[in-house]
Coordinates of C-alpha atoms in Angstrom, one line a residue:
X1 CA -33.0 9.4 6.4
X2 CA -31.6 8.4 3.0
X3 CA -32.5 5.3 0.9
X4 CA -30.8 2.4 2.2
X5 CA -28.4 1.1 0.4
X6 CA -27.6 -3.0 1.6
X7 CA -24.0 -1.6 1.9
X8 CA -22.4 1.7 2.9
X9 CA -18.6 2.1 2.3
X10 CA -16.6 4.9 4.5
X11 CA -13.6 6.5 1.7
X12 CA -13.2 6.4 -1.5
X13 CA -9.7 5.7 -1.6
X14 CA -8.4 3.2 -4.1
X15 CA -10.0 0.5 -1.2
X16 CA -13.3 1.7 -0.4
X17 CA -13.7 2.3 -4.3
X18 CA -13.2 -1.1 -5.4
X19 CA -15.0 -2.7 -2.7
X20 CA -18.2 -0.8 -3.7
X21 CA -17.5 -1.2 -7.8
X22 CA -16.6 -5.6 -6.7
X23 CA -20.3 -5.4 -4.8
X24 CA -21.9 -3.4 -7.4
X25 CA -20.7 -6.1 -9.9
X26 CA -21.9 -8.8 -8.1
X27 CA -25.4 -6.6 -7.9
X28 CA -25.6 -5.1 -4.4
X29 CA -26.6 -1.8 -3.6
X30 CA -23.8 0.9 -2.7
X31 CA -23.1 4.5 -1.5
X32 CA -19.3 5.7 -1.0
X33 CA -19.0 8.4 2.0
X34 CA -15.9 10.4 1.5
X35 CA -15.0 13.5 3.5
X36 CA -12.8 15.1 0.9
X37 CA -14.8 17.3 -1.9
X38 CA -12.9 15.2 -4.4
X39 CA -10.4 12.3 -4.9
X40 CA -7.8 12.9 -3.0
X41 CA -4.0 12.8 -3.8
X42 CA -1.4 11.0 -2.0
X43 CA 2.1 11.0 -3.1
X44 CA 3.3 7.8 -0.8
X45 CA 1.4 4.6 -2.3
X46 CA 2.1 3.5 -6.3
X47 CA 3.7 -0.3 -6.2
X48 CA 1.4 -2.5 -7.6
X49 CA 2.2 -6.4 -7.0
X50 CA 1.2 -8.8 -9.1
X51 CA -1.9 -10.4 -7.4
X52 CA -3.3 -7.0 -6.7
X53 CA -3.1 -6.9 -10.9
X54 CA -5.1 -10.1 -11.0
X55 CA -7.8 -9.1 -9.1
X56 CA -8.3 -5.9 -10.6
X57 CA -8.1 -7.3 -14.4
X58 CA -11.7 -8.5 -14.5
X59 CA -13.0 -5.2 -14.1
X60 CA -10.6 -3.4 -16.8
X61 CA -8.6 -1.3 -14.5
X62 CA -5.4 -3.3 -15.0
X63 CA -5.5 -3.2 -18.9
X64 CA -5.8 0.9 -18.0
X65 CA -3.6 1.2 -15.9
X66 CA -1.1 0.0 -18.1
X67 CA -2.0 3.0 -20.5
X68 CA 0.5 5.1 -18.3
X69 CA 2.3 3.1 -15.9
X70 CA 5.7 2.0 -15.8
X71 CA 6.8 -2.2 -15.6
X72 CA 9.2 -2.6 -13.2
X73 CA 9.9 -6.6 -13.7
X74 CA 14.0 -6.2 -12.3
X75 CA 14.6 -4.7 -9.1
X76 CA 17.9 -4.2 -6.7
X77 CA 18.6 -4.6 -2.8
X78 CA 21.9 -2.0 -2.6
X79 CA 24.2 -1.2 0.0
X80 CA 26.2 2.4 0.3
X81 CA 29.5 0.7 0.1
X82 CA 29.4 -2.5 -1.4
X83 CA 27.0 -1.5 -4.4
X84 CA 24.2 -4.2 -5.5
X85 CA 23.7 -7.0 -3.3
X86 CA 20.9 -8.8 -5.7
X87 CA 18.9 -8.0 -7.9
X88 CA 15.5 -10.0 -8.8
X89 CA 13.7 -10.7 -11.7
X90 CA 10.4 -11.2 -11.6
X91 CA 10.3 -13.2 -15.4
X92 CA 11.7 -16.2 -13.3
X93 CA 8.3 -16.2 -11.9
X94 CA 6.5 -15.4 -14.9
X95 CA 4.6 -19.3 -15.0
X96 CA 2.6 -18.6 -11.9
X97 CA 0.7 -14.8 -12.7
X98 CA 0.2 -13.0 -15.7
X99 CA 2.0 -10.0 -14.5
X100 CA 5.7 -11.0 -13.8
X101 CA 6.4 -7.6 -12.8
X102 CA 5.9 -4.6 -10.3
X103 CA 3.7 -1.6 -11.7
X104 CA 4.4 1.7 -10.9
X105 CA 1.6 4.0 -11.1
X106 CA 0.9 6.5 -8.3
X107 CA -2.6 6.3 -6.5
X108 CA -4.3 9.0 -7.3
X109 CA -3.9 8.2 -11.0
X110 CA -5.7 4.9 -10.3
X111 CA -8.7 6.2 -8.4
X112 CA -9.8 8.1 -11.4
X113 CA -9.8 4.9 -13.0
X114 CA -12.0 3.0 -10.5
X115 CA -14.4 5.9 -10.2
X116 CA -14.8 6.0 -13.8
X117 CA -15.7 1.7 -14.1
X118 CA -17.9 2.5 -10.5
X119 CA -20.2 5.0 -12.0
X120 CA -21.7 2.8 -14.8
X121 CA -23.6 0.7 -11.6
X122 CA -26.9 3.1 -11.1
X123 CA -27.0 1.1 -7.6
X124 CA -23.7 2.4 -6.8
X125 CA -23.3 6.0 -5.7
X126 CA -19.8 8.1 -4.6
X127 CA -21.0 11.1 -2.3
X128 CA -18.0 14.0 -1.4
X129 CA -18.1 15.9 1.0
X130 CA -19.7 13.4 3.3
X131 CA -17.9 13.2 6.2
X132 CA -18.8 9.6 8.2
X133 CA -19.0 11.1 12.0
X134 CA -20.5 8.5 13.9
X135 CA -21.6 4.8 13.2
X136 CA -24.2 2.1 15.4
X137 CA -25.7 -1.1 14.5
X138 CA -29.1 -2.2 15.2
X139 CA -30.5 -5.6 15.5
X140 CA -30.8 -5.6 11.4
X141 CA -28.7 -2.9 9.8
X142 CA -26.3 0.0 10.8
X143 CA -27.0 3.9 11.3
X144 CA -24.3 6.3 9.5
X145 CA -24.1 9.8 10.7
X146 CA -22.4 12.1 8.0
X147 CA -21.3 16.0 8.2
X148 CA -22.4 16.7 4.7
X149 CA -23.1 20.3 2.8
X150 CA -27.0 20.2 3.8
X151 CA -25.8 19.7 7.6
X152 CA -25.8 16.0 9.1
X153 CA -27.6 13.3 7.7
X154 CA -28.2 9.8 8.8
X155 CA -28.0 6.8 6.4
X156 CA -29.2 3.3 6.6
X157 CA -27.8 0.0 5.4
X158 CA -27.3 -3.5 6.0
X159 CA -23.6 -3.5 6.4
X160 CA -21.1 -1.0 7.0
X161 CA -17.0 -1.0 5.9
X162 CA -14.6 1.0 6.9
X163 CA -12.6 1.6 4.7
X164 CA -11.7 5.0 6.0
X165 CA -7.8 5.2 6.8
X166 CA -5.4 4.8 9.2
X167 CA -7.3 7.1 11.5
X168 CA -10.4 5.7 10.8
X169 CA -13.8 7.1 12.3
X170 CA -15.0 3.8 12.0
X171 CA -12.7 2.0 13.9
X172 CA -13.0 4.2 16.6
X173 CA -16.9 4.0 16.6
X174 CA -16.7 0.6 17.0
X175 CA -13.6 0.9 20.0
X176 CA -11.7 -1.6 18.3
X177 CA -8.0 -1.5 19.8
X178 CA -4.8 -0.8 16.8
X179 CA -2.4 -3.1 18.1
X180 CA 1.2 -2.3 17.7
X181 CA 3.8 0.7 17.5
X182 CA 4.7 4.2 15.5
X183 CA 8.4 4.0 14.2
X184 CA 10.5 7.0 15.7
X185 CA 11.8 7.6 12.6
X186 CA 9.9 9.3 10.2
X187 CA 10.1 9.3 6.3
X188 CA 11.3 12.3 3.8
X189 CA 10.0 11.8 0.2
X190 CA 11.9 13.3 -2.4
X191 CA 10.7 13.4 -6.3
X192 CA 13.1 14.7 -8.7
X193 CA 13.2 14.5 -12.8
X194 CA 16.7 13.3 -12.8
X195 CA 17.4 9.9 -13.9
X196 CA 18.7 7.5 -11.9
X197 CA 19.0 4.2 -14.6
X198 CA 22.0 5.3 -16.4
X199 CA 23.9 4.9 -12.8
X200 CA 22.7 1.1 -12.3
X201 CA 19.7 1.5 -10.7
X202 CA 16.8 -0.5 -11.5
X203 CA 13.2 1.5 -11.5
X204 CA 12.7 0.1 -7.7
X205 CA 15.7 0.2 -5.6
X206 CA 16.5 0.0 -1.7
X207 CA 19.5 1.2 -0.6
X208 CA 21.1 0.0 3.3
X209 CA 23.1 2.3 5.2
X210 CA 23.4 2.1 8.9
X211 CA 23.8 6.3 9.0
X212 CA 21.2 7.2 6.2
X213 CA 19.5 4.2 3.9
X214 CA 16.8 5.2 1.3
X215 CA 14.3 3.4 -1.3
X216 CA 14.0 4.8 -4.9
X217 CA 10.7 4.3 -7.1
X218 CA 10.3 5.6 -10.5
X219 CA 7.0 7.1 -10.9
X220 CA 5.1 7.7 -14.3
X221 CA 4.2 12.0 -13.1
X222 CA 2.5 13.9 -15.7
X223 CA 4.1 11.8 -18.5
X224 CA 8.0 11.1 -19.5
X225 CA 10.4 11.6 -18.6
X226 CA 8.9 10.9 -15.1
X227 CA 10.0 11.4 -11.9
X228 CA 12.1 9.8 -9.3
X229 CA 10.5 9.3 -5.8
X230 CA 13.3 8.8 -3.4
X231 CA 12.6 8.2 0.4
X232 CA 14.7 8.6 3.6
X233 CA 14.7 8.7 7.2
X234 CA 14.4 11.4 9.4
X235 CA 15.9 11.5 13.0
X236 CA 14.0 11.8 15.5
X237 CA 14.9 15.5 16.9
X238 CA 15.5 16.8 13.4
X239 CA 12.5 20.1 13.3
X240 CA 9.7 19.2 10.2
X241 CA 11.2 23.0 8.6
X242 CA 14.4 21.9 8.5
X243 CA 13.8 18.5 6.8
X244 CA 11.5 20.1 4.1
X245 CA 14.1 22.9 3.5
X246 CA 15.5 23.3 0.4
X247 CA 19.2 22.9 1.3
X248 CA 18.2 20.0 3.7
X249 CA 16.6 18.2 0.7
X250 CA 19.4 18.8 -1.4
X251 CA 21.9 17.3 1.1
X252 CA 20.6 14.6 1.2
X253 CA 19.8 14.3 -2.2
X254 CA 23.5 14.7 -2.9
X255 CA 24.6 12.2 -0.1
X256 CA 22.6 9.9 -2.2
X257 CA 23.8 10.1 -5.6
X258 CA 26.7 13.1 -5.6
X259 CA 26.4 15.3 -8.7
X260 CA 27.3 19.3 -9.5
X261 CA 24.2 20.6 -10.4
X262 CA 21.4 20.7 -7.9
X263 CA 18.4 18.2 -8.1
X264 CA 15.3 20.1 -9.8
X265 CA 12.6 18.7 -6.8
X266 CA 9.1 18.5 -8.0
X267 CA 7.3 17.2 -4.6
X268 CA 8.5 16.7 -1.1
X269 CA 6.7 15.5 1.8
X270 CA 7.2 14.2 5.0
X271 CA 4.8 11.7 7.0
X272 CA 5.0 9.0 9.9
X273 CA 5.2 5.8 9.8
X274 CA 3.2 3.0 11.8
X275 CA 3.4 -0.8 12.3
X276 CA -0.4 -1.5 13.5
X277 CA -3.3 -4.3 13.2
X278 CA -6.7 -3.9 14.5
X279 CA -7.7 -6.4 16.9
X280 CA -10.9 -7.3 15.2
X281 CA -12.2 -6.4 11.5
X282 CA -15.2 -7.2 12.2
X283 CA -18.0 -6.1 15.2
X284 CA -21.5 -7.2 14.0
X285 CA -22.3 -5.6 10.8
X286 CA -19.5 -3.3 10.3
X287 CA -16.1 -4.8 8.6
X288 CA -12.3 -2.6 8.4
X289 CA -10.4 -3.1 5.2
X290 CA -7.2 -1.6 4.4
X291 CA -5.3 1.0 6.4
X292 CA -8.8 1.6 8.6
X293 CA -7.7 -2.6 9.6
X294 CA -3.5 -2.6 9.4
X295 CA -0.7 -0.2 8.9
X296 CA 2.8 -1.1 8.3
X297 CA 6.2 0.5 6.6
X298 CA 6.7 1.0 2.5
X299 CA 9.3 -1.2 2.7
X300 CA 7.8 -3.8 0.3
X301 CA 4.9 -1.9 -0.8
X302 CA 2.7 -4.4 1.0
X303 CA 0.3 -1.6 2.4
X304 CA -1.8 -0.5 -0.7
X305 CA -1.6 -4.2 -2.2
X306 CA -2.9 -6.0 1.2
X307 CA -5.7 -3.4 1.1
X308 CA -6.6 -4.6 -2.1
X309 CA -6.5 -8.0 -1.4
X310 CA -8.7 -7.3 1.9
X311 CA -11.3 -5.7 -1.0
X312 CA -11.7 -8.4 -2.8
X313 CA -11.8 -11.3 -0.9
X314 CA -14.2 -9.6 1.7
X315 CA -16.7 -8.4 -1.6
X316 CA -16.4 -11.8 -2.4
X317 CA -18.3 -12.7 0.7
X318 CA -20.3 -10.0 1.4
X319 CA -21.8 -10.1 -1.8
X320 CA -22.8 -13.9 -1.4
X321 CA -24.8 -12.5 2.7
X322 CA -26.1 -9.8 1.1
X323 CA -27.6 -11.9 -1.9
X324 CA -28.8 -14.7 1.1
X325 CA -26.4 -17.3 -0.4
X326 CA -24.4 -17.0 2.5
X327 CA -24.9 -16.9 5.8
X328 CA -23.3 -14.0 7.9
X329 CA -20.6 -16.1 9.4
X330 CA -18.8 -16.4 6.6
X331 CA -17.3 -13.2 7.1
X332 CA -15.6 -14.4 9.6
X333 CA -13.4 -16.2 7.4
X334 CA -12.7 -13.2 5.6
X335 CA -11.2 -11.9 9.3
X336 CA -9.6 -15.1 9.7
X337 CA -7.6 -15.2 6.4
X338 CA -6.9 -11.5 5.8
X339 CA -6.1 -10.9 10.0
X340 CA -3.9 -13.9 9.8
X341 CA -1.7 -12.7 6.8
X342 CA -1.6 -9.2 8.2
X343 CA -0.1 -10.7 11.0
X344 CA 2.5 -13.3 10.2
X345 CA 3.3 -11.7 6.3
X346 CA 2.3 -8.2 5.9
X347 CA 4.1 -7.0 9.5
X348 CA 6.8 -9.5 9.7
X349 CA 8.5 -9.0 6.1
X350 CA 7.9 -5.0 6.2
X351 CA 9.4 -4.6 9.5
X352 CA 12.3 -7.0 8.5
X353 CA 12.8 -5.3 5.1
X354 CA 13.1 -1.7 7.1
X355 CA 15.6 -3.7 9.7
X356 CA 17.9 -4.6 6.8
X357 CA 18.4 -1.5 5.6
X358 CA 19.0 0.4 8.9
X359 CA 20.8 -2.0 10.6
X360 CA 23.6 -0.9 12.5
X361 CA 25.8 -3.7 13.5
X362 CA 28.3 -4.9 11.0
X363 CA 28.4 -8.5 11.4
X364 CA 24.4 -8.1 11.6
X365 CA 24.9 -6.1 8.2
X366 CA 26.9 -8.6 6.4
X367 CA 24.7 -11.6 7.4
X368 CA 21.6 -9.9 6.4
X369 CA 23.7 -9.9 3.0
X370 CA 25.4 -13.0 3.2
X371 CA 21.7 -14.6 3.4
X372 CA 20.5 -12.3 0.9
X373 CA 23.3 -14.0 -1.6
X374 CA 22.1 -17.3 -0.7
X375 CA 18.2 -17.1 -1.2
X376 CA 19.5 -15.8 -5.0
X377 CA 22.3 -18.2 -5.5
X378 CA 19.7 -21.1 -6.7
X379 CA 16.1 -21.2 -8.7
X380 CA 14.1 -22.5 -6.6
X381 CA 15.5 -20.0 -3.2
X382 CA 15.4 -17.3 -5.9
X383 CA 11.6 -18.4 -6.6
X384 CA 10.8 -18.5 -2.9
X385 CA 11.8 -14.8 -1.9
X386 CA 9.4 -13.8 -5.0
X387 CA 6.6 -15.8 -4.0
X388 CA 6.9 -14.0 -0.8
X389 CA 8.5 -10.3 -1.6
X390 CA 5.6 -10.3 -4.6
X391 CA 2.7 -11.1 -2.2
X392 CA 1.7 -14.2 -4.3
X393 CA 2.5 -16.3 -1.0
X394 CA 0.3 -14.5 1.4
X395 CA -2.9 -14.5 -1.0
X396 CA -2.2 -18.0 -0.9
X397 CA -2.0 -18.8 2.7
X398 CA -5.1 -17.2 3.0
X399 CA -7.4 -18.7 0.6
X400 CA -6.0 -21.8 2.7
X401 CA -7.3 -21.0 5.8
X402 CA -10.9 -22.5 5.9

């Protein structure tokens, strides 16, 4: 039995990391129980919203973050055949947040960063190689059981989050259901070093096709020039080999954006793609956050950013029980506010912004543009899909739910 900690975390993805370093702030106890050996890199998340940027800046990692990554305050809804549709700006929206821009800075570039801030709390501890197996409550605390180098060990705490992924061990310990459904399509990602902006595109693009539509981030890399993350979708009978092949790649890299020579491809992956919500995020003393609570599509980049927003305004709370200012009922609201927002913002504008850009119908194609031309053809419309697209309106319909 380890020393009990008033909170265990499950991952230390960019989530479970800043939920421990936000309670470690606010002085509760912490341990981090990761499976991997080391910080792991993923190659999908990187969009970083303005309110996400808020909430970090208090604890430094926005000011670093900025030491690498790229401002993406313009960016362009495209179709194949009739070019740009619109194009946002996100300085029209620069008197309500500090950050009137998208940041581009892939994921595993911040977890180093929140690692780093985390380890200067000596009640705050990150253990690798720990791999959570199993998780019960008892009348006064929870009971972790972890795979971990010395064989299985059991941990004590108060609390519990899972914080653990989409196929969270968690969850499943705690037989909560994942409501919703798994796209048939799956996703292709594409980087290449080739630059895109001197053909019109803005640093964040999507592009609608009924046949073949894709969604173009520029990504900091090692340093400049960059590289160009480009992501399609894959039909449903096409083999896994095929779509990572090289000449597969390059058609549809070409398809994209024609040129003679071929695309220099740095990384390419290829993953599925989920629309889900957990029915509860909390049971008793253990609390889901982030993709362990909801999945959805990139289309938006509202995954990462609602995880974060789940972080803090669960720590927020949690902090206050663990302390006794609180009692334990108020984490209920935090399942209230962040279930709610999962559920009529994070699903609903993901799922429609994937719809756009595949849909097939041409009189539902040109409506979806036609209404796309309206919402920017005046300020305060303009404002209103910004409010909404940059997540600014969801963190505020849930700090409005009491």
């Amino acid at each position: 039995m380890q020393k009990k900690p008033q909170v265990i975390v499950a991952g230390a993805g960019p989530v479970g990391l800043l939920t421990a370093l936000a309670l470690a702030e606010r002085d509760v106890s912490v341990i981090v129980l990761e499976s991997e050996p080391a910080l792991t890199i993923d190659l999908r998340a990187g969009t970083y919203h303005p309110p996400s940027l808020e909430l970090m800046a208090p604890y430094g990692i926005t000011e670093e973050m900025h030491k690498t990554a790229i401002k993406v305050p313009r960016w362009q809804i495209r179709d194949r055949r009739q070019g740009v549709i619109v194009e946002w700006d996100l300085g029209e929206i620069a008197d309500l947040t500090p950050y009137p821009y998208r940041l581009h800075l892939e994921q595993h570039r911040l977890t180093p960063i929140i690692l780093s801030k985390l380890k200067a709390f000596p009640h705050a501890e990150v253990r690798f190689s720990n791999k959570v197996v199993d998780a019960s409550q008892t009348g006064d605390g929870v009971l972790v059981n972890a795979e971990t180098p010395g064989g299985t060990q059991i941990f004590q705490a108060d609390w519990l989050v899972g914080s653990d992924g989409g196929r969270s061990t968690v969850r499943r310990c705690v037989d909560v259901g994942f409501d919703g459904f798994t796209w048939d399509e799956r996703f292709v990602v594409a980087s290449t070093t080739h630059d895109y902006a001197p053909h019109g595109y803005t640093l964040n693009a999507y592009l609608a096709d009924p046949e073949e539509w894709a969604a173009l981030f520029k990504m900091p890399d090692d340093g400049p020039p960059g590289i160009w993350r480009v992501i399609f979708p894959v039909p449903t009978e096409e083999e896994e080999a095929l779509t990572l092949s090289e000449e597969m790649v390059e058609r549809r890299m070409q398809r994209f954006l024609p040129r003679k020579e071929r695309y220099q491809i740095k990384y390419k992956s290829i993953y599925r793609v989920h629309q889900r919500v957990a029915k509860e995020f909390r049971v008793g003393r253990i609390l889901l956050a982030g993709d362990a609570a909801h999945l959805n599509n990139p289309m938006g980049a509202f995954g990462l950013n609602g995880g974060i927003h789940d972080s803090f305004n669960l720590t927020e709370k949690l902090a206050k029980v663990c302390r006794g200012e609180a009692d334990p009922s108020l984490l209920d609201l935090y399942v209230r506010q962040r279930r709610t927002v999962n559920l009529e913002y994070v699903q609903e504008h993901s799922i429609r912004n994937l719809k756009r850009l595949n849909e097939k119908s041409e009189e539902k194609r040109n409506a979806n543009f036609e209404e796309l031309r309206r919402q920017a053809s005046n300020r305060e419309s303009r404002r209103q899909f910004m409010l909404v697209s940059s997540m600014i309106a969801s963190v505020r319909r849930a700090n409005a739910i009491a």
